[in-house]
PDB file of C-alpha atoms in Angstrom:
ATOM      1  CA  MET A  15     -92.290  79.899 -33.218  1.00 60.00           C
ATOM      2  CA  THR A  16     -94.232  76.817 -34.131  1.00 71.00           C
ATOM      3  CA  LEU A  17     -92.368  74.026 -36.064  1.00 85.00           C
ATOM      4  CA  ALA A  18     -93.053  70.383 -36.805  1.00 90.00           C
ATOM      5  CA  THR A  19     -90.625  67.842 -35.394  1.00 94.00           C
ATOM      6  CA  THR A  20     -87.637  67.235 -37.660  1.00 97.00           C
ATOM      7  CA  ARG A  21     -87.843  64.053 -39.774  1.00 98.00           C
ATOM      8  CA  VAL A  22     -84.537  62.212 -39.961  1.00 98.00           C
ATOM      9  CA  SER A  23     -83.054  59.599 -42.265  1.00 98.00           C
ATOM     10  CA  PHE A  24     -79.670  58.767 -40.560  1.00 98.00           C
ATOM     11  CA  PRO A  25     -81.225  55.624 -38.842  1.00 96.00           C
ATOM     12  CA  GLY A  26     -81.207  53.932 -42.380  1.00 95.00           C
ATOM     13  CA  GLY A  27     -77.661  55.128 -43.079  1.00 96.00           C
ATOM     14  CA  ALA A  28     -78.488  58.147 -45.218  1.00 98.00           C
ATOM     15  CA  VAL A  29     -75.671  60.663 -45.499  1.00 98.00           C
ATOM     16  CA  THR A  30     -77.264  63.050 -47.945  1.00 98.00           C
ATOM     17  CA  GLY A  31     -80.638  64.654 -48.477  1.00 98.00           C
ATOM     18  CA  GLU A  32     -82.705  67.515 -49.770  1.00 98.00           C
ATOM     19  CA  SER A  33     -85.000  69.656 -47.678  1.00 98.00           C
ATOM     20  CA  THR A  34     -86.371  73.200 -46.997  1.00 98.00           C
ATOM     21  CA  VAL A  35     -85.022  75.628 -44.493  1.00 98.00           C
ATOM     22  CA  LEU A  36     -87.665  76.264 -41.834  1.00 96.00           C
ATOM     23  CA  ALA A  37     -85.850  78.601 -39.456  1.00 95.00           C
ATOM     24  CA  VAL A  38     -82.456  80.126 -38.652  1.00 96.00           C
ATOM     25  CA  HIS A  39     -81.517  80.497 -34.940  1.00 95.00           C
ATOM     26  CA  PRO A  40     -78.696  82.925 -33.898  1.00 96.00           C
ATOM     27  CA  PHE A  41     -76.842  81.553 -30.828  1.00 94.00           C
ATOM     28  CA  GLY A  42     -75.544  85.023 -29.885  1.00 91.00           C
ATOM     29  CA  ASP A  43     -71.853  83.932 -30.085  1.00 94.00           C
ATOM     30  CA  GLY A  44     -71.391  84.373 -33.878  1.00 95.00           C
ATOM     31  CA  ARG A  45     -72.969  80.942 -34.632  1.00 97.00           C
ATOM     32  CA  PHE A  46     -76.228  80.061 -36.200  1.00 98.00           C
ATOM     33  CA  GLY A  47     -78.373  77.051 -36.183  1.00 97.00           C
ATOM     34  CA  VAL A  48     -80.320  76.127 -39.363  1.00 98.00           C
ATOM     35  CA  VAL A  49     -83.543  74.063 -38.946  1.00 97.00           C
ATOM     36  CA  THR A  50     -84.706  72.025 -41.933  1.00 98.00           C
ATOM     37  CA  ALA A  51     -87.772  69.926 -42.392  1.00 97.00           C
ATOM     38  CA  GLU A  52     -85.858  66.698 -43.052  1.00 98.00           C
ATOM     39  CA  THR A  53     -82.215  65.967 -42.407  1.00 98.00           C
ATOM     40  CA  PRO A  54     -79.636  62.961 -42.729  1.00 98.00           C
ATOM     41  CA  PHE A  55     -77.685  64.585 -39.785  1.00 98.00           C
ATOM     42  CA  HIS A  56     -77.469  62.952 -36.358  1.00 98.00           C
ATOM     43  CA  PRO A  57     -77.645  65.521 -33.605  1.00 98.00           C
ATOM     44  CA  LEU A  58     -76.018  65.467 -30.150  1.00 97.00           C
ATOM     45  CA  ASP A  59     -78.852  64.085 -27.881  1.00 94.00           C
ATOM     46  CA  HIS A  60     -79.325  66.415 -24.937  1.00 91.00           C
ATOM     47  CA  THR A  61     -80.711  63.614 -22.681  1.00 89.00           C
ATOM     48  CA  TRP A  62     -78.209  60.981 -23.290  1.00 90.00           C
ATOM     49  CA  PRO A  63     -75.127  62.480 -25.333  1.00 94.00           C
ATOM     50  CA  ASP A  64     -73.337  59.225 -26.066  1.00 96.00           C
ATOM     51  CA  GLN A  65     -72.940  59.583 -29.849  1.00 97.00           C
ATOM     52  CA  PRO A  66     -71.388  62.852 -31.058  1.00 97.00           C
ATOM     53  CA  ALA A  67     -72.963  64.969 -33.613  1.00 98.00           C
ATOM     54  CA  ASP A  68     -72.469  64.596 -37.458  1.00 98.00           C
ATOM     55  CA  THR A  69     -70.578  67.262 -39.332  1.00 98.00           C
ATOM     56  CA  GLY A  70     -70.759  68.078 -43.007  1.00 98.00           C
ATOM     57  CA  THR A  71     -72.172  70.879 -45.196  1.00 98.00           C
ATOM     58  CA  LEU A  72     -75.374  72.620 -46.271  1.00 98.00           C
ATOM     59  CA  THR A  73     -75.675  74.094 -49.681  1.00 98.00           C
ATOM     60  CA  VAL A  74     -78.231  76.756 -49.860  1.00 98.00           C
ATOM     61  CA  ALA A  75     -78.722  79.813 -52.134  1.00 95.00           C
ATOM     62  CA  GLY A  76     -75.699  78.931 -54.142  1.00 95.00           C
ATOM     63  CA  ARG A  77     -73.343  78.640 -50.975  1.00 97.00           C
ATOM     64  CA  GLU A  78     -71.808  75.674 -49.426  1.00 98.00           C
ATOM     65  CA  LEU A  79     -71.749  76.168 -45.661  1.00 98.00           C
ATOM     66  CA  ALA A  80     -69.725  74.002 -43.164  1.00 98.00           C
ATOM     67  CA  VAL A  81     -71.842  72.322 -40.494  1.00 98.00           C
ATOM     68  CA  LEU A  82     -69.439  72.279 -37.398  1.00 98.00           C
ATOM     69  CA  ASP A  83     -71.889  70.769 -34.937  1.00 98.00           C
ATOM     70  CA  CYS A  84     -75.488  69.435 -34.853  1.00 98.00           C
ATOM     71  CA  LEU A  85     -77.610  69.982 -31.743  1.00 97.00           C
ATOM     72  CA  THR A  86     -81.135  69.133 -30.500  1.00 96.00           C
ATOM     73  CA  GLY A  87     -83.423  71.962 -30.106  1.00 95.00           C
ATOM     74  CA  ALA A  88     -87.089  72.068 -28.726  1.00 94.00           C
ATOM     75  CA  VAL A  89     -90.069  74.399 -28.785  1.00 93.00           C
ATOM     76  CA  GLY A  90     -92.463  74.087 -25.900  1.00 91.00           C
ATOM     77  CA  PRO A  91     -96.303  73.411 -26.143  1.00 87.00           C
ATOM     78  CA  GLU A  92     -97.091  77.016 -26.143  1.00 80.00           C
ATOM     79  CA  GLY A  93     -94.755  77.893 -29.007  1.00 79.00           C
ATOM     80  CA  GLY A  94     -92.282  80.686 -28.513  1.00 78.00           C
ATOM     81  CA  GLU A  95     -88.589  80.585 -27.742  1.00 87.00           C
ATOM     82  CA  LEU A  96     -86.491  77.640 -29.260  1.00 91.00           C
ATOM     83  CA  LEU A  97     -84.440  76.011 -26.504  1.00 93.00           C
ATOM     84  CA  VAL A  98     -81.172  74.099 -27.261  1.00 94.00           C
ATOM     85  CA  GLY A  99     -79.229  71.294 -25.533  1.00 89.00           C
ATOM     86  CA  GLY A 100     -79.016  71.666 -21.704  1.00 88.00           C
ATOM     87  CA  ASP A 101     -81.604  74.533 -21.708  1.00 92.00           C
ATOM     88  CA  ILE A 102     -84.412  72.080 -22.723  1.00 93.00           C
ATOM     89  CA  PRO A 103     -86.197  71.246 -19.331  1.00 92.00           C
ATOM     90  CA  VAL A 104     -87.739  67.948 -20.467  1.00 91.00           C
ATOM     91  CA  ARG A 105     -86.596  64.602 -21.944  1.00 86.00           C
ATOM     92  CA  ARG A 106     -86.403  64.112 -25.630  1.00 84.00           C
ATOM     93  CA  GLY A 107     -89.655  62.823 -26.841  1.00 85.00           C
ATOM     94  CA  ASP A 108     -92.087  64.716 -24.721  1.00 89.00           C
ATOM     95  CA  GLU A 109     -95.127  64.804 -27.050  1.00 88.00           C
ATOM     96  CA  ALA A 110     -96.169  68.236 -26.066  1.00 90.00           C
ATOM     97  CA  TRP A 111     -92.981  69.615 -27.544  1.00 93.00           C
ATOM     98  CA  SER A 112     -91.559  70.095 -31.104  1.00 93.00           C
ATOM     99  CA  TRP A 113     -88.115  68.596 -31.396  1.00 95.00           C
ATOM    100  CA  LEU A 114     -85.660  70.035 -33.882  1.00 96.00           C
ATOM    101  CA  VAL A 115     -82.145  69.333 -35.469  1.00 98.00           C
ATOM    102  CA  LEU A 116     -79.977  72.412 -35.534  1.00 98.00           C
ATOM    103  CA  HIS A 117     -77.198  72.371 -38.003  1.00 98.00           C
ATOM    104  CA  VAL A 118     -74.623  74.711 -36.576  1.00 98.00           C
ATOM    105  CA  LEU A 119     -72.898  77.118 -38.703  1.00 98.00           C
ATOM    106  CA  ALA A 120     -70.007  79.530 -38.032  1.00 97.00           C
ATOM    107  CA  GLU A 121     -71.506  82.193 -40.205  1.00 95.00           C
ATOM    108  CA  ASP A 122     -74.754  83.873 -40.871  1.00 97.00           C
ATOM    109  CA  PRO A 123     -76.391  82.061 -43.771  1.00 97.00           C
ATOM    110  CA  GLY A 124     -78.550  85.132 -44.551  1.00 97.00           C
ATOM    111  CA  ALA A 125     -82.374  85.212 -45.645  1.00 97.00           C
ATOM    112  CA  VAL A 126     -82.456  81.524 -46.465  1.00 98.00           C
ATOM    113  CA  VAL A 127     -85.857  80.562 -44.719  1.00 97.00           C
ATOM    114  CA  GLY A 128     -88.067  78.842 -47.355  1.00 97.00           C
ATOM    115  CA  GLU A 129     -85.148  78.102 -49.570  1.00 98.00           C
ATOM    116  CA  PRO A 130     -84.238  74.542 -50.776  1.00 98.00           C
ATOM    117  CA  VAL A 131     -81.144  73.100 -49.212  1.00 98.00           C
ATOM    118  CA  ALA A 132     -78.900  70.111 -50.009  1.00 98.00           C
ATOM    119  CA  LEU A 133     -77.492  68.390 -46.908  1.00 98.00           C
ATOM    120  CA  ALA A 134     -74.353  66.250 -46.811  1.00 98.00           C
ATOM    121  CA  VAL A 135     -72.840  64.435 -43.837  1.00 98.00           C
ATOM    122  CA  ASP A 136     -69.001  63.701 -43.526  1.00 98.00           C
ATOM    123  CA  ALA A 137     -69.681  59.989 -44.517  1.00 98.00           C
ATOM    124  CA  GLU A 138     -66.278  58.771 -43.375  1.00 98.00           C
ATOM    125  CA  ARG A 139     -66.601  60.215 -39.904  1.00 98.00           C
ATOM    126  CA  ARG A 140     -70.140  58.852 -39.629  1.00 98.00           C
ATOM    127  CA  LEU A 141     -69.012  55.353 -40.554  1.00 98.00           C
ATOM    128  CA  ALA A 142     -66.229  55.487 -37.891  1.00 98.00           C
ATOM    129  CA  VAL A 143     -68.690  56.636 -35.256  1.00 98.00           C
ATOM    130  CA  SER A 144     -71.184  54.087 -36.345  1.00 98.00           C
ATOM    131  CA  ALA A 145     -68.663  51.291 -36.001  1.00 98.00           C
ATOM    132  CA  ALA A 146     -67.805  52.526 -32.435  1.00 98.00           C
ATOM    133  CA  HIS A 147     -71.559  52.588 -31.555  1.00 98.00           C
ATOM    134  CA  THR A 148     -72.216  49.005 -32.855  1.00 98.00           C
ATOM    135  CA  GLY A 149     -69.127  47.913 -30.960  1.00 98.00           C
ATOM    136  CA  CYS A 150     -70.570  49.463 -27.863  1.00 98.00           C
ATOM    137  CA  HIS A 151     -73.766  47.399 -28.036  1.00 98.00           C
ATOM    138  CA  LEU A 152     -71.831  44.212 -28.783  1.00 98.00           C
ATOM    139  CA  LEU A 153     -69.509  44.848 -25.843  1.00 98.00           C
ATOM    140  CA  ALA A 154     -72.565  45.233 -23.707  1.00 98.00           C
ATOM    141  CA  LEU A 155     -73.893  41.770 -24.574  1.00 98.00           C
ATOM    142  CA  ALA A 156     -70.521  40.122 -24.323  1.00 98.00           C
ATOM    143  CA  LEU A 157     -69.828  41.767 -20.959  1.00 98.00           C
ATOM    144  CA  ASN A 158     -73.208  40.767 -19.539  1.00 98.00           C
ATOM    145  CA  GLU A 159     -72.448  37.109 -20.451  1.00 98.00           C
ATOM    146  CA  ALA A 160     -69.029  37.202 -18.923  1.00 98.00           C
ATOM    147  CA  LEU A 161     -70.243  38.714 -15.671  1.00 98.00           C
ATOM    148  CA  ALA A 162     -73.305  36.508 -15.296  1.00 98.00           C
ATOM    149  CA  PRO A 163     -71.800  34.187 -12.816  1.00 96.00           C
ATOM    150  CA  ARG A 164     -71.039  37.104 -10.433  1.00 97.00           C
ATOM    151  CA  TRP A 165     -74.842  37.663  -9.758  1.00 97.00           C
ATOM    152  CA  ARG A 166     -76.006  36.118  -6.485  1.00 94.00           C
ATOM    153  CA  LYS A 167     -79.645  36.678  -7.446  1.00 95.00           C
ATOM    154  CA  ASP A 168     -81.685  37.771 -10.398  1.00 95.00           C
ATOM    155  CA  PRO A 169     -81.646  41.591 -10.489  1.00 96.00           C
ATOM    156  CA  GLY A 170     -84.908  41.831 -12.376  1.00 96.00           C
ATOM    157  CA  ARG A 171     -83.560  43.033 -15.773  1.00 97.00           C
ATOM    158  CA  ASN A 172     -82.081  40.684 -18.286  1.00 97.00           C
ATOM    159  CA  ASP A 173     -80.696  41.285 -21.776  1.00 97.00           C
ATOM    160  CA  ALA A 174     -81.822  39.771 -24.977  1.00 96.00           C
ATOM    161  CA  PHE A 175     -79.975  36.384 -24.172  1.00 97.00           C
ATOM    162  CA  GLY A 176     -81.326  36.190 -20.621  1.00 97.00           C
ATOM    163  CA  HIS A 177     -78.207  37.308 -18.824  1.00 98.00           C
ATOM    164  CA  PRO A 178     -78.540  39.853 -15.973  1.00 98.00           C
ATOM    165  CA  ASP A 179     -78.207  43.120 -17.804  1.00 98.00           C
ATOM    166  CA  PHE A 180     -75.120  44.518 -15.953  1.00 98.00           C
ATOM    167  CA  ASP A 181     -74.602  47.019 -18.846  1.00 98.00           C
ATOM    168  CA  SER A 182     -77.862  48.935 -18.105  1.00 97.00           C
ATOM    169  CA  LEU A 183     -77.803  48.375 -14.403  1.00 98.00           C
ATOM    170  CA  ALA A 184     -74.337  49.560 -13.820  1.00 98.00           C
ATOM    171  CA  MET A 185     -73.997  52.195 -16.510  1.00 98.00           C
ATOM    172  CA  ALA A 186     -72.696  55.584 -15.431  1.00 97.00           C
ATOM    173  CA  SER A 187     -71.640  56.938 -18.875  1.00 97.00           C
ATOM    174  CA  SER A 188     -71.154  55.960 -22.427  1.00 97.00           C
ATOM    175  CA  VAL A 189     -69.214  57.941 -24.944  1.00 97.00           C
ATOM    176  CA  MET A 190     -68.195  57.237 -28.666  1.00 97.00           C
ATOM    177  CA  ASP A 191     -65.841  58.829 -30.999  1.00 97.00           C
ATOM    178  CA  THR A 192     -64.139  57.881 -34.267  1.00 98.00           C
ATOM    179  CA  GLU A 193     -61.794  55.548 -32.473  1.00 98.00           C
ATOM    180  CA  ALA A 194     -63.591  53.698 -29.770  1.00 98.00           C
ATOM    181  CA  SER A 195     -66.481  53.654 -27.234  1.00 98.00           C
ATOM    182  CA  THR A 196     -65.691  54.214 -23.529  1.00 98.00           C
ATOM    183  CA  ASP A 197     -68.248  52.718 -21.161  1.00 98.00           C
ATOM    184  CA  THR A 198     -67.995  53.494 -17.419  1.00 98.00           C
ATOM    185  CA  TYR A 199     -69.822  51.247 -14.907  1.00 98.00           C
ATOM    186  CA  ARG A 200     -70.433  52.119 -11.246  1.00 98.00           C
ATOM    187  CA  LEU A 201     -69.963  49.287  -8.842  1.00 98.00           C
ATOM    188  CA  GLY A 202     -71.488  50.972  -5.852  1.00 96.00           C
ATOM    189  CA  LYS A 203     -73.843  49.802  -3.105  1.00 95.00           C
ATOM    190  CA  SER A 204     -76.950  49.942  -5.231  1.00 96.00           C
ATOM    191  CA  LEU A 205     -75.506  47.376  -7.608  1.00 97.00           C
ATOM    192  CA  ARG A 206     -74.290  45.067  -4.872  1.00 95.00           C
ATOM    193  CA  LYS A 207     -77.761  45.204  -3.228  1.00 96.00           C
ATOM    194  CA  LYS A 208     -79.221  43.983  -6.488  1.00 97.00           C
ATOM    195  CA  GLY A 209     -76.902  40.908  -6.198  1.00 97.00           C
ATOM    196  CA  PHE A 210     -73.611  41.689  -8.036  1.00 97.00           C
ATOM    197  CA  THR A 211     -70.507  40.313  -6.403  1.00 96.00           C
ATOM    198  CA  VAL A 212     -67.318  42.352  -6.539  1.00 95.00           C
ATOM    199  CA  ASP A 213     -65.328  40.577  -3.759  1.00 93.00           C
ATOM    200  CA  ALA A 214     -64.172  36.942  -3.754  1.00 92.00           C
ATOM    201  CA  VAL A 215     -66.942  34.550  -2.806  1.00 88.00           C
ATOM    202  CA  GLU A 216     -66.896  30.755  -2.876  1.00 83.00           C
ATOM    203  CA  GLU A 217     -65.446  29.636  -6.224  1.00 85.00           C
ATOM    204  CA  LEU A 218     -65.272  33.115  -7.655  1.00 92.00           C
ATOM    205  CA  PRO A 219     -62.194  35.293  -7.334  1.00 96.00           C
ATOM    206  CA  ALA A 220     -62.411  38.974  -6.651  1.00 96.00           C
ATOM    207  CA  LEU A 221     -63.306  41.047  -9.709  1.00 97.00           C
ATOM    208  CA  ALA A 222     -59.859  42.622  -9.771  1.00 96.00           C
ATOM    209  CA  GLU A 223     -58.277  39.184  -9.916  1.00 97.00           C
ATOM    210  CA  ALA A 224     -60.639  37.889 -12.523  1.00 97.00           C
ATOM    211  CA  LEU A 225     -60.319  40.860 -14.922  1.00 97.00           C
ATOM    212  CA  PRO A 226     -57.688  39.264 -17.343  1.00 98.00           C
ATOM    213  CA  ALA A 227     -59.809  36.174 -17.734  1.00 97.00           C
ATOM    214  CA  LEU A 228     -63.027  38.257 -18.213  1.00 98.00           C
ATOM    215  CA  THR A 229     -61.307  40.418 -20.731  1.00 98.00           C
ATOM    216  CA  GLU A 230     -60.188  37.379 -22.665  1.00 98.00           C
ATOM    217  CA  ALA A 231     -63.800  35.781 -22.612  1.00 98.00           C
ATOM    218  CA  VAL A 232     -65.372  39.069 -23.795  1.00 98.00           C
ATOM    219  CA  ASN A 233     -62.940  39.492 -26.655  1.00 98.00           C
ATOM    220  CA  ARG A 234     -63.279  35.802 -27.639  1.00 98.00           C
ATOM    221  CA  ARG A 235     -67.123  36.361 -27.898  1.00 98.00           C
ATOM    222  CA  LEU A 236     -66.562  39.674 -29.831  1.00 98.00           C
ATOM    223  CA  ALA A 237     -64.299  37.919 -32.271  1.00 98.00           C
ATOM    224  CA  GLY A 238     -66.812  35.150 -32.930  1.00 98.00           C
ATOM    225  CA  TRP A 239     -69.570  37.711 -33.657  1.00 98.00           C
ATOM    226  CA  VAL A 240     -67.439  39.745 -36.070  1.00 98.00           C
ATOM    227  CA  ALA A 241     -66.399  36.434 -37.958  1.00 98.00           C
ATOM    228  CA  ALA A 242     -70.253  35.582 -38.276  1.00 97.00           C
ATOM    229  CA  ASP A 243     -70.862  38.745 -40.177  1.00 98.00           C
ATOM    230  CA  ALA A 244     -74.254  39.142 -38.502  1.00 96.00           C
ATOM    231  CA  PRO A 245     -76.688  41.670 -40.158  1.00 97.00           C
ATOM    232  CA  VAL A 246     -77.498  44.791 -38.175  1.00 98.00           C
ATOM    233  CA  ARG A 247     -80.587  46.991 -38.770  1.00 97.00           C
ATOM    234  CA  ILE A 248     -82.374  49.815 -36.927  1.00 97.00           C
ATOM    235  CA  GLU A 249     -86.074  49.458 -36.468  1.00 97.00           C
ATOM    236  CA  VAL A 250     -87.697  52.658 -37.204  1.00 95.00           C
ATOM    237  CA  PRO A 251     -91.415  53.219 -36.328  1.00 95.00           C
ATOM    238  CA  GLY A 252     -91.490  56.680 -38.004  1.00 95.00           C
ATOM    239  CA  PRO A 253     -89.204  59.237 -39.528  1.00 97.00           C
ATOM    240  CA  GLU A 254     -89.515  61.861 -36.592  1.00 96.00           C
ATOM    241  CA  LEU A 255     -86.360  62.584 -34.462  1.00 96.00           C
ATOM    242  CA  THR A 256     -88.290  61.469 -31.439  1.00 94.00           C
ATOM    243  CA  ALA A 257     -89.293  58.012 -32.709  1.00 95.00           C
ATOM    244  CA  ARG A 258     -88.382  55.247 -30.384  1.00 94.00           C
ATOM    245  CA  ARG A 259     -85.759  53.348 -32.426  1.00 97.00           C
ATOM    246  CA  SER A 260     -84.116  50.063 -31.662  1.00 98.00           C
ATOM    247  CA  TRP A 261     -80.951  48.289 -32.695  1.00 98.00           C
ATOM    248  CA  HIS A 262     -81.248  44.709 -33.971  1.00 98.00           C
ATOM    249  CA  CYS A 263     -78.448  42.186 -34.599  1.00 98.00           C
ATOM    250  CA  GLU A 264     -78.980  38.607 -35.738  1.00 97.00           C
ATOM    251  CA  LEU A 265     -76.129  36.942 -33.809  1.00 98.00           C
ATOM    252  CA  PRO A 266     -75.482  33.202 -33.783  1.00 96.00           C
ATOM    253  CA  GLN A 267     -77.007  32.987 -30.174  1.00 94.00           C
ATOM    254  CA  GLY A 268     -80.215  34.595 -31.484  1.00 96.00           C
ATOM    255  CA  SER A 269     -81.715  38.068 -32.145  1.00 97.00           C
ATOM    256  CA  ALA A 270     -80.492  40.812 -29.925  1.00 97.00           C
ATOM    257  CA  THR A 271     -82.426  44.069 -29.476  1.00 97.00           C
ATOM    258  CA  ILE A 272     -81.309  47.267 -27.600  1.00 97.00           C
ATOM    259  CA  ALA A 273     -83.110  50.620 -27.604  1.00 96.00           C
ATOM    260  CA  CYS A 274     -80.948  53.129 -29.477  1.00 96.00           C
ATOM    261  CA  GLY A 275     -81.300  56.399 -31.204  1.00 94.00           C
ATOM    262  CA  GLY A 276     -77.926  56.472 -33.012  1.00 96.00           C
ATOM    263  CA  SER A 277     -76.334  55.225 -36.222  1.00 97.00           C
ATOM    264  CA  HIS A 278     -74.783  51.903 -36.932  1.00 98.00           C
ATOM    265  CA  LEU A 279     -73.132  49.551 -39.386  1.00 98.00           C
ATOM    266  CA  HIS A 280     -75.245  47.465 -41.581  1.00 97.00           C
ATOM    267  CA  ARG A 281     -73.254  44.156 -41.014  1.00 98.00           C
ATOM    268  CA  LEU A 282     -70.584  43.048 -38.621  1.00 98.00           C
ATOM    269  CA  GLY A 283     -68.405  42.062 -41.664  1.00 97.00           C
ATOM    270  CA  GLN A 284     -67.725  45.643 -42.079  1.00 98.00           C
ATOM    271  CA  LEU A 285     -65.295  45.104 -39.150  1.00 98.00           C
ATOM    272  CA  SER A 286     -62.100  43.245 -39.360  1.00 98.00           C
ATOM    273  CA  ALA A 287     -61.837  43.107 -35.468  1.00 98.00           C
ATOM    274  CA  LEU A 288     -63.393  44.338 -32.285  1.00 98.00           C
ATOM    275  CA  GLU A 289     -61.562  44.273 -29.007  1.00 98.00           C
ATOM    276  CA  THR A 290     -62.162  45.774 -25.578  1.00 98.00           C
ATOM    277  CA  GLU A 291     -59.826  46.624 -22.726  1.00 98.00           C
ATOM    278  CA  LEU A 292     -61.346  46.464 -19.251  1.00 98.00           C
ATOM    279  CA  THR A 293     -59.827  48.331 -16.248  1.00 98.00           C
ATOM    280  CA  LEU A 294     -60.952  48.564 -12.659  1.00 97.00           C
ATOM    281  CA  ALA A 295     -60.544  51.592 -10.440  1.00 96.00           C
ATOM    282  CA  GLU A 296     -58.033  51.115  -7.609  1.00 93.00           C
ATOM    283  CA  ASP A 297     -60.898  51.492  -5.033  1.00 93.00           C
ATOM    284  CA  GLY A 298     -63.067  49.034  -6.938  1.00 93.00           C
ATOM    285  CA  SER A 299     -65.754  51.607  -7.508  1.00 96.00           C
ATOM    286  CA  GLU A 300     -65.732  51.726 -11.293  1.00 98.00           C
ATOM    287  CA  LEU A 301     -65.201  49.422 -14.237  1.00 98.00           C
ATOM    288  CA  VAL A 302     -64.239  50.956 -17.586  1.00 98.00           C
ATOM    289  CA  ALA A 303     -64.374  49.318 -20.997  1.00 98.00           C
ATOM    290  CA  VAL A 304     -62.716  50.891 -23.901  1.00 98.00           C
ATOM    291  CA  THR A 305     -63.886  48.978 -27.137  1.00 98.00           C
ATOM    292  CA  ARG A 306     -61.932  49.645 -30.404  1.00 98.00           C
ATOM    293  CA  PRO A 307     -63.324  48.539 -33.733  1.00 98.00           C
ATOM    294  CA  LYS A 308     -61.152  47.975 -36.792  1.00 98.00           C
ATOM    295  CA  ARG A 309     -62.882  48.378 -39.963  1.00 96.00           C
ATOM    296  CA  ALA A 310     -62.402  45.897 -42.863  1.00 92.00           C
TER     297      ALA A 310
END
């Protein structure tokens, strides 16, 4: 099998599209993955599965078929077998591989290769997930700012506003759904060696004692950004699934940029509120931020 990398339109906010069916992949469990030349669907990223896959419908050969999931597939440099998700042995973007979006169906679509297809994403679900993803990036910037005084030295990685990038340095996992984003940060020896302080030192209280004030500071910053109705855009160097995209938001403090392969809101005014809840593990080893957007 030799297929060109799928071209995607979800970074610009598209939820519908038309294309041609290139292949149908049987999973062996009664499900089938349909590969198209172009798609508005966002697939689950096998390397960093933070944003869940889009769902929706494919209409082909006079049938409307439910898309229950959307996965990343890949074909190696020598062609041959199509690998999916965790079976892919390389990171997304390896230029020697073809990278494909598989629209997962619960039924056999039949002999549809070469047929035109109409694709439609569940737009309401996409919008909810996009709000959570935008909130996740804003949380990262606000948390970096609030935790900046807890660094004893420059860790060598700063965010767009010059604050030590706690979010990327401590990140263990990030997951979005239609209600919230949940970010888990590891506060282990590695982070402390880079200069982050968890215990009480000089004028700083221990992180556990400071958590209520930190939460208040983060939420105050988030509220100000939402009120500013800052524009959001995704910079897209090309239509390929593997293109290295980035999130941009013109906040009052300046332009913020974060590498991102997901979908987002177009303006922060699409939110009426954005709040996070910070909790610290009893042994102090993890900090969890659950950030909930409310749409206007």
